[in-house]
Coordinates of C-alpha atoms and ligand atoms in Angstrom, one line a residue:
M1 CA 0.0 0.0 0.0
L2 CA 1.1 3.5 -0.8
Y3 CA -0.1 6.0 1.8
A4 CA -0.1 9.3 0.0
Y5 CA -0.9 12.7 1.4
W6 CA -1.6 15.5 -1.2
F7 CA -1.1 19.0 0.1
R8 CA -3.3 21.5 -1.8
K9 CA -4.7 24.6 -0.1
D10 CA -3.6 23.4 3.3
L11 CA 0.1 24.2 3.4
R12 CA 0.6 23.5 7.1
V13 CA 0.9 20.5 9.4
N14 CA -1.0 21.9 12.3
D15 CA -4.8 21.7 12.8
N16 CA -5.3 19.9 9.5
K17 CA -8.3 17.7 9.2
A18 CA -7.2 15.4 6.3
L19 CA -3.7 15.2 7.7
S20 CA -5.0 14.2 11.1
E21 CA -7.0 11.4 9.5
F22 CA -4.0 10.3 7.4
I23 CA -1.8 10.2 10.5
S24 CA -4.3 8.1 12.4
V25 CA -4.6 5.6 9.5
V26 CA -0.9 5.3 8.9
R27 CA -0.2 4.9 12.7
N28 CA -2.7 2.0 12.9
R29 CA -2.2 0.3 9.6
F30 CA 1.3 0.9 8.3
N31 CA 3.1 -2.4 7.5
K32 CA 6.9 -1.8 7.5
K33 CA 7.5 -4.8 5.3
K34 CA 5.5 -3.7 2.3
D35 CA 4.0 -0.2 2.7
K36 CA 5.4 3.2 1.6
I37 CA 4.5 6.7 2.5
I38 CA 4.6 10.0 0.5
F39 CA 3.8 13.7 1.0
F40 CA 3.4 15.7 -2.2
Y41 CA 2.2 18.9 -3.8
I42 CA 1.4 19.3 -7.5
K43 CA 2.0 22.6 -9.3
G44 CA 0.1 22.8 -12.6
K45 CA 2.4 23.5 -15.5
N46 CA 0.6 26.6 -16.8
S47 CA 0.2 28.3 -13.5
F48 CA 2.8 31.0 -14.4
S49 CA 0.8 32.2 -17.5
Y50 CA -2.3 33.0 -15.5
Y51 CA -1.2 33.6 -11.9
G52 CA 1.1 36.4 -11.1
E53 CA 4.7 35.9 -10.2
K54 CA 4.3 37.5 -6.8
R55 CA 1.7 34.9 -6.0
I56 CA 4.0 32.1 -7.1
K57 CA 6.8 33.5 -5.0
F58 CA 4.5 33.6 -2.0
L59 CA 3.4 30.0 -2.8
Y60 CA 7.1 28.9 -2.9
E61 CA 7.8 30.5 0.4
C62 CA 4.9 28.5 1.8
L63 CA 6.1 25.3 0.2
N64 CA 9.6 25.9 1.4
D65 CA 8.4 26.4 5.0
L66 CA 6.3 23.2 4.7
Y67 CA 9.3 21.3 3.3
N68 CA 11.4 22.4 6.3
T69 CA 8.7 21.5 8.7
L70 CA 8.2 18.0 7.3
K71 CA 12.0 17.5 7.3
K72 CA 12.0 18.0 11.1
F73 CA 9.9 14.8 11.3
G74 CA 12.1 13.0 8.8
F75 CA 9.7 13.4 5.8
D76 CA 10.2 14.8 2.4
L77 CA 7.8 17.0 0.4
E78 CA 7.8 16.0 -3.3
I79 CA 6.8 18.9 -5.5
Y80 CA 5.6 17.7 -8.8
S81 CA 5.1 19.7 -12.0
G82 CA 2.3 18.6 -14.3
S83 CA -1.4 17.8 -14.4
S84 CA -2.8 16.3 -11.3
G85 CA -4.4 13.5 -13.4
D86 CA -1.0 12.5 -14.8
V87 CA 0.7 12.6 -11.4
I88 CA -1.9 10.4 -9.7
K89 CA -2.0 8.0 -12.7
N90 CA 1.8 7.6 -12.3
L91 CA 1.5 7.0 -8.5
C92 CA -1.2 4.4 -9.2
E93 CA 0.8 2.6 -11.9
N94 CA 3.8 2.3 -9.7
S95 CA 2.0 0.9 -6.6
D96 CA -0.2 -2.2 -5.9
E97 CA -2.6 -0.2 -3.9
I98 CA -3.0 3.4 -2.9
S99 CA -4.7 5.3 -0.2
L100 CA -4.8 9.0 -1.0
Y101 CA -5.7 11.7 1.4
A102 CA -6.4 15.4 0.8
N103 CA -8.7 18.2 1.9
K104 CA -11.7 19.1 -0.3
Q105 CA -11.7 22.1 -2.6
Y106 CA -14.9 23.7 -3.6
E107 CA -14.1 25.6 -6.7
P108 CA -16.1 24.2 -9.7
Y109 CA -12.9 23.4 -11.7
N110 CA -11.4 21.6 -8.7
I111 CA -14.5 19.6 -8.1
K112 CA -14.3 18.5 -11.7
R113 CA -10.7 17.6 -11.3
D114 CA -11.4 15.5 -8.1
K115 CA -14.0 13.6 -10.0
L116 CA -11.4 12.6 -12.5
I117 CA -9.0 11.6 -9.7
Y118 CA -11.7 9.4 -8.2
E119 CA -12.0 7.7 -11.6
I120 CA -8.3 7.2 -11.9
I121 CA -7.9 5.8 -8.5
K122 CA -10.9 3.6 -8.0
Q123 CA -9.3 0.4 -9.4
K124 CA -6.3 0.8 -7.2
G125 CA -7.5 2.2 -3.9
T126 CA -9.3 5.1 -2.2
F127 CA -9.4 8.9 -2.5
N128 CA -10.3 10.2 1.0
L129 CA -11.4 13.8 1.1
F130 CA -12.3 16.0 4.1
N131 CA -13.6 19.5 4.8
D132 CA -11.0 21.7 6.3
T133 CA -11.1 25.0 4.2
V134 CA -14.3 26.4 5.6
L135 CA -16.1 26.0 8.9
S136 CA -19.4 25.3 7.3
E137 CA -19.0 22.7 4.6
P138 CA -21.0 23.9 1.5
G139 CA -24.3 22.1 1.7
S140 CA -24.3 22.0 5.5
I141 CA -26.1 25.3 5.9
L142 CA -29.3 25.5 3.9
K143 CA -32.6 27.3 4.1
D144 CA -35.5 25.5 5.7
D145 CA -36.6 24.4 2.2
K146 CA -33.1 22.8 1.7
S147 CA -32.1 25.3 -0.9
P148 CA -28.8 27.3 -0.6
Y149 CA -28.7 30.8 0.9
I150 CA -28.2 33.5 -1.7
V151 CA -28.5 36.4 0.7
Y152 CA -25.6 37.0 3.2
T153 CA -27.5 38.2 6.3
P154 CA -29.8 35.2 6.8
F155 CA -26.8 32.9 6.0
K156 CA -24.8 34.6 8.7
K157 CA -27.6 34.3 11.2
K158 CA -28.0 30.6 10.6
F159 CA -24.2 30.1 10.6
L160 CA -24.0 31.7 14.0
N161 CA -27.1 29.9 15.3
L162 CA -26.1 26.5 14.0
L163 CA -22.5 26.6 15.1
N164 CA -23.4 28.3 18.3
I165 CA -19.9 29.4 18.4
N166 CA -17.8 29.2 21.5
S167 CA -14.8 27.5 20.0
F168 CA -14.1 25.0 17.3
E169 CA -12.3 21.7 17.7
E170 CA -8.8 21.8 16.2
Y171 CA -7.4 18.6 14.7
N172 CA -4.4 16.8 16.1
S173 CA -2.1 16.3 13.2
D174 CA 1.1 15.7 15.1
L175 CA 3.6 14.0 12.7
N176 CA 5.6 12.6 15.6
Q177 CA 3.0 9.9 15.8
I178 CA 4.2 8.4 12.5
R179 CA 7.8 9.6 12.5
E180 CA 9.1 6.0 12.6
F181 CA 7.7 5.4 9.1
S182 CA 9.8 8.1 7.5
K183 CA 12.3 5.5 6.5
Y184 CA 9.8 4.0 4.1
Q185 CA 9.3 7.0 1.8
Y186 CA 8.2 6.5 -1.8
K187 CA 10.2 8.4 -4.4
S188 CA 9.0 8.8 -7.9
V189 CA 11.7 9.0 -10.5
Y190 CA 9.2 9.3 -13.4
I191 CA 7.5 12.5 -12.6
E192 CA 8.9 16.0 -13.3
K193 CA 9.8 17.6 -10.0
I194 CA 10.4 21.2 -9.1
N195 CA 13.2 22.4 -6.9
I196 CA 11.6 25.5 -5.3
L197 CA 14.9 26.6 -3.9
S198 CA 16.5 27.0 -7.3
E199 CA 13.6 29.1 -8.7
N200 CA 14.6 32.7 -9.4
F201 CA 12.1 35.5 -9.2
N202 CA 12.8 38.7 -10.9
L203 CA 11.0 40.8 -8.3
K204 CA 12.0 43.9 -6.5
N205 CA 12.0 43.5 -2.8
N206 CA 8.9 45.5 -2.3
L207 CA 6.5 42.8 -1.4
N208 CA 4.6 43.2 1.9
F209 CA 3.7 39.5 2.1
K210 CA 5.9 36.6 3.1
G211 CA 4.7 33.1 2.9
G212 CA 4.9 30.4 5.5
R213 CA 3.1 29.4 8.7
K214 CA 5.2 31.4 11.1
E215 CA 4.5 34.6 9.1
G216 CA 0.7 33.9 8.8
F217 CA 0.5 33.2 12.5
K218 CA 2.5 36.2 13.4
L219 CA 0.1 38.4 11.3
L220 CA -3.0 36.8 12.8
N221 CA -1.8 37.1 16.4
H222 CA -0.5 40.6 16.0
F223 CA -3.8 41.8 14.4
L224 CA -6.0 40.2 17.1
N225 CA -3.9 41.8 19.8
T226 CA -3.8 45.2 18.4
R227 CA -5.6 46.5 15.3
V228 CA -8.7 44.4 15.8
F229 CA -9.8 46.9 18.6
D230 CA -10.5 49.5 16.0
Y231 CA -11.2 47.2 13.0
H232 CA -14.9 48.3 12.8
L233 CA -13.8 52.0 12.6
L234 CA -10.7 51.8 10.4
R235 CA -11.1 48.9 8.1
D236 CA -12.4 51.0 5.2
F237 CA -9.5 53.5 5.1
P238 CA -6.8 52.3 2.6
S239 CA -4.1 54.5 4.0
I240 CA -4.4 52.9 7.4
N241 CA -3.1 49.5 8.1
G242 CA -6.4 48.5 9.7
T243 CA -7.1 45.0 8.5
S244 CA -5.5 41.7 9.2
L245 CA -3.7 41.1 5.9
I246 CA -4.1 37.3 6.3
S247 CA -6.0 36.6 3.1
P248 CA -3.0 35.0 1.2
H249 CA -2.4 32.8 4.3
L250 CA -6.0 31.8 4.5
H251 CA -6.0 31.0 0.8
F252 CA -3.0 28.8 0.9
G253 CA -3.9 27.4 4.3
T254 CA -0.7 28.3 6.3
I255 CA -3.2 29.1 9.0
S256 CA -6.5 27.3 9.5
V257 CA -9.9 29.0 9.5
R258 CA -10.6 27.3 12.9
E259 CA -7.5 29.0 14.3
C260 CA -8.8 32.4 13.0
F261 CA -12.2 31.9 14.6
N262 CA -10.9 30.5 17.9
L263 CA -8.3 33.2 18.4
A264 CA -10.9 35.8 17.5
L265 CA -13.5 34.3 19.9
K266 CA -11.0 34.4 22.7
Q267 CA -10.7 38.1 22.1
T268 CA -14.5 38.6 22.5
K269 CA -14.0 38.3 26.2
N270 CA -12.2 41.6 26.1
K271 CA -15.0 44.2 26.0
K272 CA -12.9 46.8 24.3
A273 CA -12.2 44.4 21.4
L274 CA -15.8 43.1 21.1
K275 CA -17.1 45.4 18.3
G276 CA -14.0 45.0 16.2
V277 CA -13.9 41.2 16.6
Q278 CA -17.5 40.9 15.7
T279 CA -17.1 42.9 12.6
W280 CA -14.0 40.8 11.7
I281 CA -15.9 37.5 12.2
S282 CA -18.6 38.9 9.9
E283 CA -15.9 39.2 7.2
L284 CA -14.8 35.6 7.7
I285 CA -18.4 34.6 7.3
W286 CA -18.5 36.5 3.9
R287 CA -15.8 34.0 2.9
E288 CA -17.9 31.1 4.0
F289 CA -20.9 32.5 2.2
Y290 CA -19.0 32.9 -1.1
Y291 CA -17.5 29.4 -0.9
Q292 CA -21.0 27.9 -0.7
I293 CA -22.2 30.1 -3.6
A294 CA -19.3 28.8 -5.7
F295 CA -20.2 25.3 -4.8
H296 CA -24.0 25.5 -5.4
F297 CA -23.8 27.7 -8.5
P298 CA -20.8 26.5 -10.5
Y299 CA -21.9 28.4 -13.6
I300 CA -20.6 31.6 -12.0
I301 CA -17.2 30.6 -13.1
N302 CA -18.0 32.2 -16.4
G303 CA -21.4 33.7 -16.1
A304 CA -23.4 36.2 -14.1
F305 CA -25.1 34.8 -11.0
I306 CA -28.2 36.7 -12.0
K307 CA -28.4 35.1 -15.5
R308 CA -30.3 37.9 -17.2
Y309 CA -27.2 40.1 -16.7
D310 CA -25.3 38.0 -19.1
N311 CA -27.3 39.9 -21.7
I312 CA -25.7 43.3 -20.9
E313 CA -23.9 44.8 -23.8
W314 CA -20.6 45.8 -22.4
E315 CA -18.6 48.2 -24.4
N316 CA -15.3 46.4 -23.8
D317 CA -13.1 49.2 -25.1
K318 CA -9.5 47.8 -25.0
I319 CA -7.9 51.2 -24.8
K320 CA -9.9 52.1 -21.8
F321 CA -9.2 48.7 -20.2
D322 CA -5.5 49.3 -20.6
R323 CA -5.7 52.6 -19.0
W324 CA -7.6 51.1 -16.1
C325 CA -5.0 48.3 -15.8
N326 CA -2.1 50.8 -15.8
G327 CA -3.7 53.2 -13.3
L328 CA -4.1 56.0 -15.9
T329 CA -7.8 56.7 -15.8
G330 CA -7.5 60.3 -14.4
Y331 CA -9.5 59.2 -11.4
P332 CA -6.8 59.4 -8.6
I333 CA -8.4 56.9 -6.2
V334 CA -8.9 54.3 -9.0
D335 CA -5.3 54.9 -10.3
A336 CA -3.8 54.5 -6.9
G337 CA -5.6 51.2 -6.4
M338 CA -4.6 49.8 -9.7
R339 CA -1.0 50.8 -9.2
Q340 CA -0.9 49.3 -5.8
L341 CA -2.3 46.0 -7.3
V342 CA 0.3 45.8 -10.0
K343 CA 3.2 46.9 -7.8
E344 CA 2.4 44.9 -4.6
G345 CA 0.1 42.1 -5.7
W346 CA -2.4 43.5 -3.3
M347 CA -5.2 46.1 -3.0
H348 CA -7.2 47.3 0.0
N349 CA -10.8 46.0 0.1
R350 CA -12.5 49.4 -0.2
V351 CA -10.4 50.2 -3.2
R352 CA -11.1 46.8 -4.8
M353 CA -14.7 47.7 -4.7
I354 CA -14.1 51.2 -6.1
T355 CA -11.9 50.0 -9.0
A356 CA -14.2 47.1 -9.8
M357 CA -17.3 49.3 -9.8
F358 CA -15.5 51.9 -12.0
L359 CA -14.5 49.3 -14.5
T360 CA -18.0 47.9 -14.9
K361 CA -20.2 51.0 -14.4
D362 CA -18.0 53.9 -15.6
L363 CA -16.0 52.1 -18.3
L364 CA -18.7 49.6 -19.2
I365 CA -16.3 46.8 -19.4
D366 CA -17.3 43.2 -18.7
W367 CA -16.6 42.2 -15.0
R368 CA -14.8 39.0 -16.2
W369 CA -12.0 41.1 -17.7
G370 CA -11.4 42.7 -14.3
E371 CA -11.7 39.4 -12.5
K372 CA -9.0 37.9 -14.7
F373 CA -6.7 40.9 -14.3
F374 CA -7.1 40.7 -10.5
A375 CA -6.4 37.0 -10.8
E376 CA -3.2 37.7 -12.6
H377 CA -2.0 40.1 -10.0
L378 CA -3.4 39.3 -6.6
I379 CA -1.2 37.3 -4.2
D380 CA -4.4 36.4 -2.3
L381 CA -6.3 35.4 -5.4
D382 CA -9.1 33.1 -4.3
F383 CA -11.7 32.1 -6.8
A384 CA -14.8 32.3 -4.6
N385 CA -13.9 35.6 -3.0
N386 CA -12.7 37.2 -6.2
N387 CA -15.7 36.2 -8.2
G388 CA -18.0 37.2 -5.3
G389 CA -16.3 40.6 -5.0
W390 CA -16.5 41.2 -8.8
Q391 CA -20.1 40.2 -9.1
W392 CA -21.0 42.2 -6.1
S393 CA -19.4 45.3 -7.6
A394 CA -20.8 44.7 -11.1
S395 CA -24.3 44.1 -9.6
T396 CA -24.5 40.8 -11.4
G397 CA -24.0 38.7 -8.3
C398 CA -26.1 37.3 -5.4
D399 CA -26.8 39.8 -2.7
S400 CA -24.8 42.4 -4.7
Q401 CA -24.9 46.1 -4.8
P402 CA -28.1 47.1 -6.7
Y403 CA -27.2 48.3 -10.2
F404 CA -28.6 51.8 -9.6
R405 CA -26.4 52.4 -6.6
I406 CA -23.2 53.3 -8.4
F407 CA -20.2 54.5 -6.4
N408 CA -19.2 58.1 -7.1
P409 CA -15.4 57.7 -7.2
Y410 CA -14.8 61.3 -6.1
L411 CA -17.0 61.0 -3.0
Q412 CA -15.5 57.6 -2.2
S413 CA -12.1 59.2 -2.3
V414 CA -13.1 62.1 -0.1
K415 CA -14.7 59.8 2.4
F416 CA -12.1 57.1 2.7
D417 CA -8.9 58.9 1.8
P418 CA -9.7 62.4 3.1
D419 CA -6.2 63.7 3.0
G420 CA -5.1 61.8 -0.1
V421 CA -2.4 59.9 1.8
Y422 CA -3.2 56.7 0.0
I423 CA -3.4 58.5 -3.4
K424 CA -0.1 60.3 -2.9
K425 CA 1.7 57.0 -2.0
Y426 CA 0.8 55.4 -5.3
V427 CA 0.3 58.3 -7.6
P428 CA 3.4 60.4 -6.9
E429 CA 2.6 62.9 -9.7
L430 CA -0.1 64.2 -7.4
K431 CA 2.0 64.5 -4.3
N432 CA 2.1 68.2 -4.3
L433 CA -1.7 68.6 -4.4
D434 CA -3.6 69.5 -1.2
G435 CA -6.3 67.4 0.4
K436 CA -9.0 69.4 -1.5
N437 CA -7.6 69.1 -5.0
I438 CA -6.2 65.6 -4.9
H439 CA -9.5 63.8 -5.3
K440 CA -10.5 65.7 -8.5
P441 CA -7.5 67.6 -9.8
D442 CA -8.5 70.6 -12.0
L443 CA -7.4 70.6 -15.6
E444 CA -4.6 73.2 -15.1
L445 CA -3.2 71.2 -12.4
I446 CA -3.4 68.0 -14.5
K447 CA -1.4 69.7 -17.2
S448 CA 1.3 70.8 -14.8
E449 CA 1.5 67.5 -13.0
K450 CA 1.5 65.4 -16.1
Y451 CA -1.5 63.4 -14.9
P452 CA -4.1 62.1 -17.4
T453 CA -7.4 64.0 -17.8
P454 CA -10.4 61.9 -16.7
I455 CA -11.1 59.0 -19.1
I456 CA -14.8 59.5 -18.9
D457 CA -17.4 61.7 -17.3
H458 CA -18.7 59.7 -14.3
F459 CA -22.1 61.3 -14.2
K460 CA -22.8 60.6 -17.9
M461 CA -21.6 57.0 -17.7
K462 CA -23.6 56.4 -14.6
E463 CA -26.8 57.2 -16.5
I464 CA -25.8 54.9 -19.4
A465 CA -24.9 52.1 -17.1
I466 CA -28.3 52.3 -15.4
L467 CA -30.0 52.2 -18.8
K468 CA -28.0 49.2 -19.8
F469 CA -29.0 47.3 -16.7
K470 CA -32.6 48.4 -17.0
S471 CA -32.8 47.3 -20.6
V472 CA -32.1 43.6 -19.6
S473 CA -34.1 43.7 -16.4
N474 CA -37.6 42.9 -17.7
Ligands
FAD1 C1 -13.4 43.0 -6.6 C2 -13.0 42.2 -5.4 C3 -12.1 41.2 -5.5 C4 -11.6 40.4 -4.4 N1 -10.8 39.4 -4.6 C5 -10.4 38.6 -3.5 C6 -9.6 37.5 -3.7 O1 -9.1 37.1 -4.8 N2 -9.2 36.9 -2.5 C7 -9.6 37.2 -1.3 O2 -9.3 36.5 -0.3 N3 -10.5 38.2 -1.1 C8 -10.9 39.0 -2.2 N4 -11.7 40.0 -2.0 C9 -12.3 40.3 -0.6 C10 -11.4 41.3 0.2 O3 -11.1 42.4 -0.5 C11 -10.1 40.6 0.8 O4 -10.5 39.4 1.4 C12 -9.5 41.5 1.9 O5 -9.2 42.7 1.3 C13 -8.3 40.8 2.4 O6 -7.7 41.6 3.3 P1 -7.5 41.2 4.8 O7 -7.0 39.8 4.9 O8 -6.7 42.2 5.5 O9 -9.0 41.2 5.3 P2 -9.7 41.4 6.7 O10 -10.6 42.6 6.6 O11 -8.8 41.3 7.8 O12 -10.7 40.1 6.7 C14 -10.3 38.8 7.2 C15 -10.6 37.8 6.2 O13 -12.0 37.7 5.9 C16 -12.2 37.4 4.5 N5 -12.9 38.5 3.8 C17 -12.8 39.8 4.1 N6 -13.5 40.6 3.3 C18 -14.1 39.7 2.5 C19 -15.1 39.8 1.4 N7 -15.5 41.0 1.0 N8 -15.4 38.7 0.7 C20 -15.0 37.5 1.1 N9 -14.1 37.3 2.1 C21 -13.7 38.4 2.8 C22 -10.8 37.2 3.9 O14 -10.5 35.9 3.9 C23 -9.9 38.0 4.8 O15 -8.6 37.6 4.8 C24 -12.1 40.8 -3.1 C25 -13.0 41.9 -3.0 C26 -13.4 42.6 -4.1 C27 -14.4 43.7 -3.9

């Protein structure tokens, strides 16, 4: 028997559901005379063409950290390059029997892939999947009529009622329990492997995110002991470091969602932190909500959640799109956001909403173009959250912003970056403007500062956008 553990979006050995099950099975059943064990990760070959280099760098840091952790218990981490189907086929072909363990993934394309893996494996063994990524496994929280929730607030209410949260059981995945079997590791010589240490990244050292469990845990702990106190007050201001910054870690699973909830719940005992923690927990529940949406409505992968909005005639002007991508729209808050994204692989949530709304409602460009551009640049790219955020902003999603409530980018800027601190950081051409002028520089100033004139007139475009939505609404 080959006991195989497949790390996917759970790049940690602590509090890991599938790993705890794997350890328990290996501990009880491993036969030193004939069994082998392996831990592996598969990196799809085309990942670089779609996902940004910054994200891959972060991933490699996580893998490196995981590699070193496994080493402490005597185990290797094999990092394969190729399609999952080919890798698993190879493992099956080279073993009499296989018992494969992993945590479930809920993205429509991953569900499809896992069905294929089941088919490949079924003659040779078992593919054992567990829920680890979210607290509420998609399908476990349903309306009374057994249909999925499509509105956030009642979902949240049921989530809090059902789980009756005090604390969540964390899983014992201590590798010491199976350390003695590290002498019996399986090595594949037939599959292409990646040496993550030899990979070179042509990136300037200006990234704010570092992969790995220690980093993720440090961020989480620090946030919950400091910034969470004012989270409800400051989370919308992009110039203030007011949020946790844990999204890339939650995505790759260097920290578990249970750890996030449990540490947050502990802080609710501190009265001064209560409001901030409650607001933060609500954000984690948005993640749970979007995961179950992606699971129940897989067509959102390339279509609007509200299907009639697939009929909107987007203008899809490529020149305007390029200006948006490059932060040259002449709307300072939008340009600051887009430049932050491209430079750092990150954008503050408030500005994600502003830039996404601007692309769809002011430039009339299909939200899928924006979703893809974010996917190419975000370190924390997460299908369910990205799609959810885009469809919310485009008003095509479930429980999204109504199409007639279009953000005014100037007012958003005045409200959430009143002194232009965020704008000045990413749009240095405007650094000499005062707080009044920076949100909407006048034309003379634009000329002297070499900053583009506004790409469109927001008020005109707002009317056109509303008409476009209205025309497909009946
Ligand atoms: C257009 C658009 C695209 C987005 N793309 C992504 C994406 O690819 N990956 C991603 O993780 N988030 C995405 N978000 C949601 C949100 O912007 C980020 O989760 C958040 O900015 C991450 O920062 P943080 O970890 O400091 O969040 P915090 O404010 O500290 O929140 C804690 C955690 O809660 C979850 N969360 C917070 N806000 C949301 C939200 N609106 N929807 C779902 N989950 C949320 C995240 O996991 C986050 O890490 C997107 C939002 C929009 C509007």
